[in-house]
Protein backbone atom coordinates (compact mmCIF):
# COMPACT_ATOMS: atom_id res chain seq x y z
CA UNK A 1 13.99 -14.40 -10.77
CA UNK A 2 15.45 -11.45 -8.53
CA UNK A 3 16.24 -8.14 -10.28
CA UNK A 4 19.02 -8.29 -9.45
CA UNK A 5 20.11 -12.07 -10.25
CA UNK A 6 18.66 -10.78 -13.63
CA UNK A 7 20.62 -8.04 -13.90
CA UNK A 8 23.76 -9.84 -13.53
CA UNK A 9 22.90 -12.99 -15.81
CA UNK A 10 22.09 -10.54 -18.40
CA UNK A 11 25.29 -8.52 -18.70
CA UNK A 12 27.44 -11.73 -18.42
CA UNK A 13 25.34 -13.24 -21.55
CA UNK A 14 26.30 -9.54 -23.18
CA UNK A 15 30.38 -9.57 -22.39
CA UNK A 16 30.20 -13.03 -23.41
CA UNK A 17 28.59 -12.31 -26.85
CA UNK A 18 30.46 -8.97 -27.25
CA UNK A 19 33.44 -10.86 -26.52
CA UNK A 20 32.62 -13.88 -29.07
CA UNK A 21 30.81 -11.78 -31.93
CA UNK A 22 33.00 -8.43 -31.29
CA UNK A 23 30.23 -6.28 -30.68
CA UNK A 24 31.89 -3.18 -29.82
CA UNK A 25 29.95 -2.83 -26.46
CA UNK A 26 31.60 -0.76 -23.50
CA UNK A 27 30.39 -1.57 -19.55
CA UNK A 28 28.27 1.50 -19.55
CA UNK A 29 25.81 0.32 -22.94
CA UNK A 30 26.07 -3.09 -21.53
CA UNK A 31 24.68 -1.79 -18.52
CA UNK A 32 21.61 -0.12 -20.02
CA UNK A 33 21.11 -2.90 -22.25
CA UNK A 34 20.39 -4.98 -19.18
CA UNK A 35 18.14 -2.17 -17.98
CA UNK A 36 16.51 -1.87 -20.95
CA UNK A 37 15.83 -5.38 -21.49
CA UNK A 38 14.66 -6.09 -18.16
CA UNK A 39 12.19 -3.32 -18.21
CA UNK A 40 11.00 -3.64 -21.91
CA UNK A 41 9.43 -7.69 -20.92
CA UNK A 42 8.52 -6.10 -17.16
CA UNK A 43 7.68 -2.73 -16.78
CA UNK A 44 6.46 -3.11 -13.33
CA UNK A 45 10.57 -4.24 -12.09
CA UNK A 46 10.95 -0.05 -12.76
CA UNK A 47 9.26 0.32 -9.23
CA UNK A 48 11.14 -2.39 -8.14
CA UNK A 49 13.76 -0.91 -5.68
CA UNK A 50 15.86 -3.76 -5.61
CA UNK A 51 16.62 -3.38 -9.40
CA UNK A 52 17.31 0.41 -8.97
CA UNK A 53 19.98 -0.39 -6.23
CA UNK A 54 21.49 -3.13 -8.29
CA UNK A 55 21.84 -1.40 -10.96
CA UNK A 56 23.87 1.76 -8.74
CA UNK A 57 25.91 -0.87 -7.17
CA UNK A 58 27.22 -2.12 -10.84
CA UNK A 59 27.61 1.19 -12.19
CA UNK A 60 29.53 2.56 -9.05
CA UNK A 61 31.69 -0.63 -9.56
CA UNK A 62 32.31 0.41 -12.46
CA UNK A 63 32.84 4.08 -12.50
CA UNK A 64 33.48 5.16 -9.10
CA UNK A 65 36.08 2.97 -7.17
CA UNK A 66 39.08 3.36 -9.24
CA UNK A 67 38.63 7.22 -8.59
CA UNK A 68 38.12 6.86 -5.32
CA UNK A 69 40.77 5.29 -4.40
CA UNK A 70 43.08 6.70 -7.22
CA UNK A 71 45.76 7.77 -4.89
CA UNK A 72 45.29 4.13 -2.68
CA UNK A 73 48.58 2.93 -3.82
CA UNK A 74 48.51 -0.28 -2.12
CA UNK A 75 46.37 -3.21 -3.20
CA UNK A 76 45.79 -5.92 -1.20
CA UNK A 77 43.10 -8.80 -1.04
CA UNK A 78 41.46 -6.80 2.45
CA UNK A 79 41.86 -3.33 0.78
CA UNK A 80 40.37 -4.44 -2.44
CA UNK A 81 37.94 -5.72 -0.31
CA UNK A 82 37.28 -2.48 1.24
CA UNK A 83 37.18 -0.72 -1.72
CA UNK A 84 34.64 -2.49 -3.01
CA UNK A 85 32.11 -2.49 0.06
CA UNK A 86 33.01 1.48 1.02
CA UNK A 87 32.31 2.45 -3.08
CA UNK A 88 28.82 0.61 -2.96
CA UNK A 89 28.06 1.32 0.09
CA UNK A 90 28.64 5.22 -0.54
CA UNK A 91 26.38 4.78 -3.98
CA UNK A 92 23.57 3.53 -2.19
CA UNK A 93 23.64 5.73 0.73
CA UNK A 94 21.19 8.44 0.18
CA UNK A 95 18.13 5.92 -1.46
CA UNK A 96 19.22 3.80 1.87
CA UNK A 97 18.23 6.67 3.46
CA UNK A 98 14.68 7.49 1.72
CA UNK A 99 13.66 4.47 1.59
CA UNK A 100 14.58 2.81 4.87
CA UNK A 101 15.47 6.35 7.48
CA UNK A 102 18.58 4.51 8.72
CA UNK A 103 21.38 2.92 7.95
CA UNK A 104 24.01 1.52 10.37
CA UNK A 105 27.64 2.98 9.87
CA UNK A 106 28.71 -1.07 10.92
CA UNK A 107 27.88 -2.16 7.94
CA UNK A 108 31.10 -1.78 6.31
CA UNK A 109 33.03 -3.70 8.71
CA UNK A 110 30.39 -6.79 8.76
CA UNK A 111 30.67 -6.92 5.14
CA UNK A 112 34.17 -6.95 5.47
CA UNK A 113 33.21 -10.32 7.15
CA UNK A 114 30.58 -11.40 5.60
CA UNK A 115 31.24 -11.36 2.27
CA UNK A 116 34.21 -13.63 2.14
CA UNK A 117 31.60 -16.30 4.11
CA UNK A 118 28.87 -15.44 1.43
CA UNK A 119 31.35 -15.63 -1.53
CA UNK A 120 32.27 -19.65 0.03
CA UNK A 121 28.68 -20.32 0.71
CA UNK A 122 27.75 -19.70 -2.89
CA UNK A 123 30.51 -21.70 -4.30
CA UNK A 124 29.71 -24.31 -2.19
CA UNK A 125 25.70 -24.43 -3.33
CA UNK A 126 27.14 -25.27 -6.45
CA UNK A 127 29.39 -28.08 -5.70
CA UNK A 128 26.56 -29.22 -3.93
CA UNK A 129 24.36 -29.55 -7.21
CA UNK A 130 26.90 -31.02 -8.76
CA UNK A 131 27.90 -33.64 -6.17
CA UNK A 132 24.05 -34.61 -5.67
CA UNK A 133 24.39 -35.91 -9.19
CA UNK A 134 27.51 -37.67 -8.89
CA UNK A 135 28.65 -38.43 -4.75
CA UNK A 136 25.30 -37.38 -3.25
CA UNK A 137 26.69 -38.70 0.31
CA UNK A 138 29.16 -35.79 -0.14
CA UNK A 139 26.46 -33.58 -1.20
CA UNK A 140 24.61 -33.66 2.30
CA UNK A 141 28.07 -32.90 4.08
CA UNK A 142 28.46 -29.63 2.31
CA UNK A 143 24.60 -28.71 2.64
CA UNK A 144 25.99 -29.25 6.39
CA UNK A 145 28.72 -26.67 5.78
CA UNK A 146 26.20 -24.27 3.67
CA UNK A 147 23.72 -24.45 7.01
CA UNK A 148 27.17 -24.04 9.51
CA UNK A 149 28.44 -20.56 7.28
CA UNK A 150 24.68 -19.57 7.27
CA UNK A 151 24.38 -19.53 10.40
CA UNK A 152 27.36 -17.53 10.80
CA UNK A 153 26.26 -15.03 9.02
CA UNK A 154 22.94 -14.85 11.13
CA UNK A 155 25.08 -14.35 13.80
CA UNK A 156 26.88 -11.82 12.91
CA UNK A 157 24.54 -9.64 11.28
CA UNK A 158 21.96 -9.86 14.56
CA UNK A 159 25.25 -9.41 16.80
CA UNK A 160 26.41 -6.11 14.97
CA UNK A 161 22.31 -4.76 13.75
CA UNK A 162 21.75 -4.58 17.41
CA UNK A 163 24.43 -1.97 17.79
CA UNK A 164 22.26 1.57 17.78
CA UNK A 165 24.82 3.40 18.76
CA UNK A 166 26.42 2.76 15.47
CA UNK A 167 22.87 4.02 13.51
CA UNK A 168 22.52 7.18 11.57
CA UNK A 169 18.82 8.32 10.70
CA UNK A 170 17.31 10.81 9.02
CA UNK A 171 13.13 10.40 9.23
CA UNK A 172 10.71 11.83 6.56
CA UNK A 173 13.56 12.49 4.37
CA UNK A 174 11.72 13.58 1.04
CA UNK A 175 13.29 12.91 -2.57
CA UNK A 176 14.97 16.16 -3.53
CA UNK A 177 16.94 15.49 -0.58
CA UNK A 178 18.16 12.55 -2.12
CA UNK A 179 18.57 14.74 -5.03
CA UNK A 180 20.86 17.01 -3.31
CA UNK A 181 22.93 14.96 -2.10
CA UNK A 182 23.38 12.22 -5.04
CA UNK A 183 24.95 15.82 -6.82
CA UNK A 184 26.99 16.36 -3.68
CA UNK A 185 28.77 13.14 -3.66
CA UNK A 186 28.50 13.27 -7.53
CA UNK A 187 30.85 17.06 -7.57
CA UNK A 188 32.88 15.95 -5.24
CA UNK A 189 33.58 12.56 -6.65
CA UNK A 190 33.85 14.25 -10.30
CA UNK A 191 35.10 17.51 -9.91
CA UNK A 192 38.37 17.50 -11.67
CA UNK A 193 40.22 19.38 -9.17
CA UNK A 194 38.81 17.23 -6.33
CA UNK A 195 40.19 13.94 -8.38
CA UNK A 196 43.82 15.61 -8.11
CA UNK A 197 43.32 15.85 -4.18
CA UNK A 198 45.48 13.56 -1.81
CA UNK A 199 43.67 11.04 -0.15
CA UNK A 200 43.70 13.47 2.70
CA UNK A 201 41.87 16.44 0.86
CA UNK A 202 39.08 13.83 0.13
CA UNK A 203 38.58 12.84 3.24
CA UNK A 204 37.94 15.97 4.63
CA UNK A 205 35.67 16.98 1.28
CA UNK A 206 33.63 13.76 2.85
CA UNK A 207 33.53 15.37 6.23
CA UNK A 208 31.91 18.30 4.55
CA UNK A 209 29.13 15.65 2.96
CA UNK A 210 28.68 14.55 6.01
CA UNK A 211 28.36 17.93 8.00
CA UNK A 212 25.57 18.61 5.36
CA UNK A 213 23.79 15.62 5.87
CA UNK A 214 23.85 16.17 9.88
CA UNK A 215 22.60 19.48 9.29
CA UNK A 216 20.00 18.44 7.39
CA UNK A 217 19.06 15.93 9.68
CA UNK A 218 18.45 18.94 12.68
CA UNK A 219 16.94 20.52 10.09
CA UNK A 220 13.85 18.06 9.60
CA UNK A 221 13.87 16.73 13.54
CA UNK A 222 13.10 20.60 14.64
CA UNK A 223 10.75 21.14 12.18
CA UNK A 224 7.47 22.39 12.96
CA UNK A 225 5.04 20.56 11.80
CA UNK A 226 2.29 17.98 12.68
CA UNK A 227 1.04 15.41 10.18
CA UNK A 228 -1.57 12.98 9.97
CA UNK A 229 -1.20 10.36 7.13
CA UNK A 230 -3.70 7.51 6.43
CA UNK A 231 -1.44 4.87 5.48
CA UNK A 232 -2.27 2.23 2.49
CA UNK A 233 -2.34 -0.32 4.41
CA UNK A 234 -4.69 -2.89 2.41
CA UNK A 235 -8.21 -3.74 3.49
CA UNK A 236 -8.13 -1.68 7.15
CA UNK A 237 -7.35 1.29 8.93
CA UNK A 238 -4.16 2.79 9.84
CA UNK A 239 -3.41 6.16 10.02
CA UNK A 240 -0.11 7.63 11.85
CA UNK A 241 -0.11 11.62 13.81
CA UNK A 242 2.91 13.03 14.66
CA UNK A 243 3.37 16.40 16.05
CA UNK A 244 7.06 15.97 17.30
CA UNK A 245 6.07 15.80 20.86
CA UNK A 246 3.89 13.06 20.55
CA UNK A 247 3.09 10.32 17.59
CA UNK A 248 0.42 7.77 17.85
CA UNK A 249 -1.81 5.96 15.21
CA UNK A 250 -5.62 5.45 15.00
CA UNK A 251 -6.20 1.95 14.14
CA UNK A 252 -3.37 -0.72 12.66
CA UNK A 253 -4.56 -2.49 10.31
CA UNK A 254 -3.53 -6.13 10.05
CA UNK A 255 -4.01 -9.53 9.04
CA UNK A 256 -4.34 -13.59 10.10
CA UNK A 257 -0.66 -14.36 8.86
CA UNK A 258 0.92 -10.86 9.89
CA UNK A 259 2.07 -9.97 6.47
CA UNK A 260 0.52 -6.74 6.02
CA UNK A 261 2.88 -5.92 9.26
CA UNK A 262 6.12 -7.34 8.18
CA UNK A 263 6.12 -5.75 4.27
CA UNK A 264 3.77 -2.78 4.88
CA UNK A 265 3.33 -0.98 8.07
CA UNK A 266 7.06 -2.61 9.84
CA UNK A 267 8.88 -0.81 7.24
CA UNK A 268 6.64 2.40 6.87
CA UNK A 269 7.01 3.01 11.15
CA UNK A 270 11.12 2.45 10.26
CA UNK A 271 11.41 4.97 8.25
CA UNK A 272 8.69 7.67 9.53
CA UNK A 273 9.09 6.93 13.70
CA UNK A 274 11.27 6.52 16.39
CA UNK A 275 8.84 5.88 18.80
CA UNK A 276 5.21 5.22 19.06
CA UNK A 277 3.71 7.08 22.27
CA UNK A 278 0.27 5.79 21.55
CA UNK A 279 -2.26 3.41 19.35
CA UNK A 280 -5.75 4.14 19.65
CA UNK A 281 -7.71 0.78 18.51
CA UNK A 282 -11.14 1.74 17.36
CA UNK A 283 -12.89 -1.60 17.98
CA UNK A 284 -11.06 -5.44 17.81
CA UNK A 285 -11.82 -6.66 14.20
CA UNK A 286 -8.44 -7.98 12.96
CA UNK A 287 -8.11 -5.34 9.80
CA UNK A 288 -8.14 -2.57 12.61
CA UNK A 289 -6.36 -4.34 15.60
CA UNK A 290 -4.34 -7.41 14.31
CA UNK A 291 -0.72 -5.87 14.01
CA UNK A 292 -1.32 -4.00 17.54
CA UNK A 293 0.88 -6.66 18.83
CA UNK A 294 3.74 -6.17 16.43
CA UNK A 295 3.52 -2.41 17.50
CA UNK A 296 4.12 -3.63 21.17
CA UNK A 297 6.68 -5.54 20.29
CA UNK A 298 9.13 -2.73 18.45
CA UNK A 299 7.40 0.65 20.38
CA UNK A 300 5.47 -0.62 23.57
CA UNK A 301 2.97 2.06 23.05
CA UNK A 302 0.32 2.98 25.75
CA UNK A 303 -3.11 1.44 24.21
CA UNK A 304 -6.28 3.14 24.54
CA UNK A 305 -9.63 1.36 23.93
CA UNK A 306 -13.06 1.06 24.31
CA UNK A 307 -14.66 -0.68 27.29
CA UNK A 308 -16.02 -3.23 25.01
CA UNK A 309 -12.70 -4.20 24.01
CA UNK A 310 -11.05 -7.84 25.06
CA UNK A 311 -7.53 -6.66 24.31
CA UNK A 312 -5.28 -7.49 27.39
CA UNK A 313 -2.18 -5.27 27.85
CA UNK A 314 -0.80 -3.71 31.23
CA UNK A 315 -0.42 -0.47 29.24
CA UNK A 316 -4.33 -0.61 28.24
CA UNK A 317 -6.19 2.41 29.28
CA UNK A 318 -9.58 2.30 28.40
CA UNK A 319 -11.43 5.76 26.52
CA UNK A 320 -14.86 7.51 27.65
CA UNK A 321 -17.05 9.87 26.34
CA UNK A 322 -15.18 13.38 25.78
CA UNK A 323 -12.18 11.79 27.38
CA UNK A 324 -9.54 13.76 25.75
CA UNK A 325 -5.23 12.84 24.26
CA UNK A 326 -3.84 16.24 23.93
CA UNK A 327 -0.67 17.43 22.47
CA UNK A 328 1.16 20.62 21.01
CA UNK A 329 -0.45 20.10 17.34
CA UNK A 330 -3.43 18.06 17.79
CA UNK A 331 -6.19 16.65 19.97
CA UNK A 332 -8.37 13.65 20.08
CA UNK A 333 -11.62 13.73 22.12
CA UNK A 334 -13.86 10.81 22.14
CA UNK A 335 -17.51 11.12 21.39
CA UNK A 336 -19.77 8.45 21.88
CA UNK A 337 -23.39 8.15 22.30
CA UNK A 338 -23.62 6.17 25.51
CA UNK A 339 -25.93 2.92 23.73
CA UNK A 340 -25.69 -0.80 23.56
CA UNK A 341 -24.95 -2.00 20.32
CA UNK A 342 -25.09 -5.88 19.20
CA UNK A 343 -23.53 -5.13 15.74
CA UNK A 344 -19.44 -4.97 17.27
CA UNK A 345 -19.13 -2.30 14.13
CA UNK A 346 -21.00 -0.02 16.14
CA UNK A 347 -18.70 -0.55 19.72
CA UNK A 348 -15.59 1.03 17.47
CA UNK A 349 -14.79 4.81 19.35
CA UNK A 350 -16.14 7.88 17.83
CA UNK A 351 -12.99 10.27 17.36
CA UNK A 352 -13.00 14.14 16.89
CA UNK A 353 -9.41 15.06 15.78
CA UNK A 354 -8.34 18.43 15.39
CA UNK A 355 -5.26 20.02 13.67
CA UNK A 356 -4.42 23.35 12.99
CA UNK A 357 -6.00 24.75 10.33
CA UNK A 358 -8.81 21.57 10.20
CA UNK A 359 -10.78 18.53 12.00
CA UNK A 360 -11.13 14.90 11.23
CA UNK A 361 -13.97 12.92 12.46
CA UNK A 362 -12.88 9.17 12.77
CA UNK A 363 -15.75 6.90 12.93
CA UNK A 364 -14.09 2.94 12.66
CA UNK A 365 -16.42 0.68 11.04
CA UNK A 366 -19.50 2.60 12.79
CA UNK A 367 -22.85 1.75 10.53
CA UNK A 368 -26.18 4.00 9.96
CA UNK A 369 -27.69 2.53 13.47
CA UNK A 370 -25.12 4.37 15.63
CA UNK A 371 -24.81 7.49 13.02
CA UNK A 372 -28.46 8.21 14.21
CA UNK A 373 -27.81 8.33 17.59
CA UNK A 374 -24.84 10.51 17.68
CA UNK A 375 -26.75 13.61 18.51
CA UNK A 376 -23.66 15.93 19.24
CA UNK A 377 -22.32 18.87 17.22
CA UNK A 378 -20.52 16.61 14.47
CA UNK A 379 -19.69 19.45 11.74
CA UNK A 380 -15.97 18.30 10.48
CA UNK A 381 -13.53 19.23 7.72
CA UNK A 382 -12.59 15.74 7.26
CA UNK A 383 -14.57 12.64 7.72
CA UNK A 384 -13.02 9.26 7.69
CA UNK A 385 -16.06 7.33 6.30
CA UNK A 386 -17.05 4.18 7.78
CA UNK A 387 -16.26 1.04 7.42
CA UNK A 388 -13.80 1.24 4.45
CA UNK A 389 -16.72 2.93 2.31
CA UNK A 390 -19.41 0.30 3.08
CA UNK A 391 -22.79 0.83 2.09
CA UNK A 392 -24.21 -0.13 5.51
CA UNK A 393 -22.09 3.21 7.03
CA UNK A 394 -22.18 7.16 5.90
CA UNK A 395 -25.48 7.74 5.35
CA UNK A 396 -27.41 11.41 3.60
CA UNK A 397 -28.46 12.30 6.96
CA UNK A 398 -24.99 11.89 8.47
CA UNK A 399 -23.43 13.53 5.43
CA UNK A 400 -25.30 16.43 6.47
CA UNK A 401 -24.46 16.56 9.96
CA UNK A 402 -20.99 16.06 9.82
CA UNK A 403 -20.97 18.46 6.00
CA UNK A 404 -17.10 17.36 5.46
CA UNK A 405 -15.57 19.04 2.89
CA UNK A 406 -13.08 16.35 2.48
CA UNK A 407 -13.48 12.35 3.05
CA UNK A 408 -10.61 9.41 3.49
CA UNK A 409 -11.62 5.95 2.43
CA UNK A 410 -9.08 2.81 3.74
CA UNK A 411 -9.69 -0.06 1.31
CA UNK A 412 -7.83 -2.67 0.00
CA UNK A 413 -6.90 -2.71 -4.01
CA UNK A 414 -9.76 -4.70 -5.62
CA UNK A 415 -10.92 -5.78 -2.22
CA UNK A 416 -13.18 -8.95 -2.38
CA UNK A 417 -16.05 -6.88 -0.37
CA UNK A 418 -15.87 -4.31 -4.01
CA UNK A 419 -15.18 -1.31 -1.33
CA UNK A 420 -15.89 1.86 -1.73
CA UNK A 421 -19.36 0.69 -2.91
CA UNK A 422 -20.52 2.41 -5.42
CA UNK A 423 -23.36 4.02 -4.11
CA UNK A 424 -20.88 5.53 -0.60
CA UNK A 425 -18.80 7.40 -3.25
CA UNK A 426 -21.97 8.36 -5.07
CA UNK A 427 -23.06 10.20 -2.32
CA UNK A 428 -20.03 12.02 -1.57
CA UNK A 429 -20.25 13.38 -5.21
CA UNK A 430 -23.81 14.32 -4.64
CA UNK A 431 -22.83 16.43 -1.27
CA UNK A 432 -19.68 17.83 -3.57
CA UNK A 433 -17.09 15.93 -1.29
CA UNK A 434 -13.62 15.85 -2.07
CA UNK A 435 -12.57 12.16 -1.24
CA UNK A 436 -9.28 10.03 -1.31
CA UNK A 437 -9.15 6.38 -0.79
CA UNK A 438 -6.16 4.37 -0.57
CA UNK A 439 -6.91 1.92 -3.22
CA UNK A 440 -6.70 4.39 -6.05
CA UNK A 441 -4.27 7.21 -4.35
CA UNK A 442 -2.40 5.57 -2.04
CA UNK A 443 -0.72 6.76 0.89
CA UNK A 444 -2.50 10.68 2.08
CA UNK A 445 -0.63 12.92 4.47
CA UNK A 446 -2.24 15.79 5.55
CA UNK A 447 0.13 18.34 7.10
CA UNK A 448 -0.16 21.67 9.16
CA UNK A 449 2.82 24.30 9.69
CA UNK A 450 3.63 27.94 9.73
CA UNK A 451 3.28 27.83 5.62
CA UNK A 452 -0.41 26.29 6.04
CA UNK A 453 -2.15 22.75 4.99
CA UNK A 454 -0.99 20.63 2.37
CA UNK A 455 -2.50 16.99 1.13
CA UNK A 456 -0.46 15.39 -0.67
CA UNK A 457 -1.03 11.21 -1.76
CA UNK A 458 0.95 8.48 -3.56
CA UNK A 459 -0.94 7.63 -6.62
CA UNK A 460 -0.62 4.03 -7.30
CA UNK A 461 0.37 2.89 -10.78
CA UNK A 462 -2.07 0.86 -12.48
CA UNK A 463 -1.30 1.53 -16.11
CA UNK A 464 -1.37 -0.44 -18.51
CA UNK A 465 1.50 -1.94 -20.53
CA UNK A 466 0.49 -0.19 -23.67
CA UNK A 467 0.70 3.19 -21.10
CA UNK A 468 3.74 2.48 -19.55
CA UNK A 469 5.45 1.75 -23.26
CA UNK A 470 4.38 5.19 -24.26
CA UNK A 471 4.87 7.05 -21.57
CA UNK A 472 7.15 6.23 -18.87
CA UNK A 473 9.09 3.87 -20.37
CA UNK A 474 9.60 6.37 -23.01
CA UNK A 475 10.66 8.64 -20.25
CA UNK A 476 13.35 6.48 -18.59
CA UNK A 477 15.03 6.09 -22.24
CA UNK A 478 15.42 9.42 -22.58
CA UNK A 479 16.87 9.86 -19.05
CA UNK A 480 19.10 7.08 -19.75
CA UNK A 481 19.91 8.38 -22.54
CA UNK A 482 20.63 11.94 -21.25
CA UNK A 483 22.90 10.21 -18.71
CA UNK A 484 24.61 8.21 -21.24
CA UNK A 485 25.68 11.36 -22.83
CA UNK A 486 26.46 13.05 -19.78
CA UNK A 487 29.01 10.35 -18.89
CA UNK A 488 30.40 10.12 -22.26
CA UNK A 489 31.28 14.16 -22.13
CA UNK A 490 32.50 13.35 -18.71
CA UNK A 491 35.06 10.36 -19.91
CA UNK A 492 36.24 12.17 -22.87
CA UNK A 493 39.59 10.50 -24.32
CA UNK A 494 41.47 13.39 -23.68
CA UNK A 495 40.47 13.56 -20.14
CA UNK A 496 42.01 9.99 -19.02
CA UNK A 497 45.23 11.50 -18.04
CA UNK A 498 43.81 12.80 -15.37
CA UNK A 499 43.23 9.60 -13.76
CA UNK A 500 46.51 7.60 -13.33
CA UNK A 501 46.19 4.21 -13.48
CA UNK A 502 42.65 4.56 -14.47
CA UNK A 503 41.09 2.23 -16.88
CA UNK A 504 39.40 2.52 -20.48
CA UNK A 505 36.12 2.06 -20.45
C-alpha cells in the first residue's frame, strides 16, 4: 500500500475509534500516531518522500488554511476549493523544490480542475466494485466513464506541464535552504502580528517570500563553481560536470528496460540541469551507453565517441588521441594508445580530466592489457578504476603509474558480478588510496571554487532494523515530540482569540 493511502486509512480507523471509545485524541496526536505506526512496522517508509509530503499536506490542512485565509470572509464551493489546493500547495513548496528543482506556478489552477474530475473518478471506481457484483453490465459502462475522466485528466495535465513559461526553478538547491525558508513561511504564517494583517498585508509579506526565494535563486545560478559528481546510478557509469558554461556527463549508465533512466538518472538531470551540452560515451556496453538515447530525447546533447563506436547520431563527433573539450573550469583530453584491441573493454576512451585544484583519470571498463600499453605521463589525483572495480582492470603496475590519491568505484548495490572484487579494493588499501564507490556511499560530488575542494557523498542506509529502532527512529520521536510541544505552546487556549472563527483543535 502507498504511504500515503496508509496514512489516511490509519487516521480514519483513529477518529473512528476516538470517536466510538472516547479516546481523548486531538488531529495533531492522531497525526503522529499514524506516523508513528507506519514507521514503527516499516522503518524504511521514513526515506520514503511520498510519506513525508503526505504527511505536510494533512498537517497544513489542518493547521494552516483556516489562518490563511482568516480574513477570506466568503466561502464558496470554488474558494474552498482554492483554499485547499493554494494551503498544500504552499506546504509543499520548498521540498518540491529540493527534491524535484521546479515546480510549475499552473499547478494551482489545473488542480482547480482536476480535482473535482479526480474526486468523481474515485467515487465512481467504487460504484464500479459494487455494480460488478450486482449489475456487472452497468459496471463496464462506468469503467467506460472512469477511462473517459482519465483521459481528461491526461489531457489536461500534458496541455498545461508543457507551459515553461509558467516554471519556477531553483537547481542544486541544498537542504538548509529548505530550512530557511520552511521558517520563513512558518514566521510569517505564525507571527501573531502577521495573523492580525488584512488579506492585503499578507499578500505583500508573500511577495517578500518570494523576493527571497528569487534572490536566492541568482544567488546559486552565478555561483562560481564547477562540480563533477559520479552519480549512483546502479551497475554503470555516470558521472555529470558542470562548470556553468558548459555541463556534460562521462558515460550514462543504463539498462535493457530503461528503468534506471526513468527513476534514477531522468529525475537526477531535472533537478541538477537545464541543459546537457555534451555526453561523452566511453565505449557501447549498455551499463555505459543505454540511456544515451533518453538524454537525446530531453537535452539533444552533442555526442562524442570513439571510432570504434556503432552509435548513429547526426550530432556524433568522434574523439582522437589528445583531442581536447575545454571549458572555463575543466578540461577533458583524450589519451589513447593507438592499438587494436579484440576485448571491446579495451576500445572504451582514455580520459584525463582536470579541475581546479585536481585531475581525474577516467578509464571505462579498460582491463590490464590496455593499462600496459598506455605509456604516457598518467600521474592523477583521482582515478576512476576500471570496470566498476573488476579484477581483470587496475592493476599494481598501473596503481603506480597513475599513484591516485583518491579512487571512484561505479557499482551496483550487491551487484550479481560481487563488484568491487575484493582483491581491486585490496590493492587500493595496500597503495593507501582513499576510495568511494557508489554501492556503499552513494552519490560523490567533487567540487572546486574560490573556498577550495570539497567531496562530499550520500551514504546509503543499510541499517538494520534493530539500528534504525535505536537510533533514528529514536531520533524522529524526539523531533516529533519537540514539535508536538512546540505547537502545543503555539495553540495555547488563551491564544484562540486571536483567530476569529478559528477552530479548536
Amino acid at each position: 500500500m502507498k504511504s500515503s493511502a496508509l496514512r489516511a486509512f490509519l487516521i480514519i480507523f483513529f477518529v473512528e475509534m476516538t470517536r466510538i471509545y472516547k479516546l481523548g485524541l486531538n488531529r495533531l496526536k492522531l497525526i503522529f500516531l499514524a506516523f508513528f505506526i507506519i514507521l514503527l512496522f516499516m522503518p524504511y517508509r521514513a526515506i520514503d518522500l511520498s510519506l513525508t509530503l503526505s504527511f505536510i499536506s494533512i498537517l497544513s490542512l489542518f493547521y494552516l488554511k483556516d489562518i490563511l485565509f482568516i480574513n477570506v470572509k466568503k466561502d464558496s464551493n470554488l474558494i474552498k476549493a482554492f483554499k485547499t489546493i493554494l494551503t498544500v500547495n504552499i506546504s509543499l513548496l520548498p521540498l518540491i523544490l529540493y527534491y524535484y528543482g521546479s515546480v510549475n506556478l499552473l499547478l494551482i489552477p489545473v488542480n482547480l480542475i482536476v480535482v473535482p474530475i479526480f474526486s468523481a473518478t474515485f467515487a465512481l471506481v467504487f460504484l464500479k466494485i459494487i455494480l460488478y457484483f450486482t449489475i456487472r453490465p452497468l459496471a463496464y459502462f462506468i469503467s467506460f466513464l472512469i477511462d473517459f475522466l482519465l483521459d481528461i485528466i491526461y489531457f489536461v495535465v500534458d496541455l498545461f506541464s508543457g507551459i515553461d513559461f509558467f516554471k519556477f526553478s531553483i537547481k542544486n538547491m541544498n537542504y538548509y535552504f529548505v530550512i530557511v525558508l520552511f521558517l520563513l513561511v512558518l514566521y510569517f504564517i505564525f507571527e501573531r502580528n502577521y495573523i492580525r494583517l488584512s488579506l492585503t498585508d499578507k499578500i505583500k509579506g508573500f511577495k517578500i517570500i518570494a523576493i527571497l526565494i528569487l534572490s536566492f535563486s541568482f544567488i546559486f545560478e552565478i555561483a562560481s563553481y564547477t562540480s563533477l559528481s559520479m552519480i549512483d546510478i546502479g551497475q554503470g557509469d555516470a558521472f555529470l560536470i558542470s562548470d556553468g558554461k558548459l555541463t556534460g556527463m562521462i558515460d550514462t549508465g543504463g539498462d535493457i528496460k530503461g528503468s534506471t533512466y526513468k527513476f534514477i538518472l531522468g529525475p537526477y538531470l531535472k533537478k541538477r540541469v537545464k541543459k546537457l551540452d555534451f555526453v561523452i560515451i566511453s565505449h557501447d556496453d549498455i551499463d555505459h551507453s543505454g540511456n544515451l538515447k533518453y538524454i537525446v530525447r530531453d537535452y539533444d546533447p552533442i555526442i562524442f565517441t570513439s571510432e570504434k563506436s556503432k552509435i548513429s547520431s547526426p550530432k556524433r563527433k568522434i574523439l582522437k588521441n589528445e583531442d581536447i573539450i575545454k571549458s572555463t573550469g575543466f578540461s577533458i583530453k583524450v589519451l589513447d594508445d593507438g592499438k587494436e584491441y579484440d576485448e571491446s573493454n579495451n576500445t572504451s576512451l582514455v580520459l584525463s580530466y582536470k579541475q581546479k585544484g585536481f585531475s581525474a583519470l577516467f578509464t571505462g571498463d579498460m582491463e590490464v592489457d590496455k593499462e600496459k600499453n598506455l605509456s604516457m605521463d598518467l600521474k592523477h589525483d583521482i582515478l576512476k578504476v576500471g570496470h566498476h572495480g573488476s579484477m581483470t582492470s587496475t592493476s599494481d603496475d598501473f596503481l603506480k603509474k597513475v599513484n591516485p590519491k583518491i579512487a571512484l568505484i561505479s557499482a551496483g548495490y550487491k551487484n550479481k558480478f560481487s563488484h568491487p572484487h575484493k582483491e581491486t579494493i585490496e590493492k587500493l588499501e595496500k597503495y593507501g588510496v582513499r576510495y568511494f564507490r557508489t554501492d556503499r556511499d552513494g552519490e560523490v560530488r567533487i567540487t572546486s571554487s574560490v573556498f577550495g575542494n570539497e567531496i562530499k557523498h550520500k551514504l546509503r542506509n543499510k541499517k538494520s532494523l534493530a539500528s534504525f529502532l535505536l537510533g533514528d527512529l529514536l531520533y524522529i520521536i524526539v523531533l516529533t515530540g519537540t514539535f508536538t510541544l512546540l505547537l502545543k505552546d503555539l495553540f495555547k487556549e488563551n491564544d484562540y482569540e486571536l483567530y476569529r472563527g478559528y477552530r479548536k483543535i
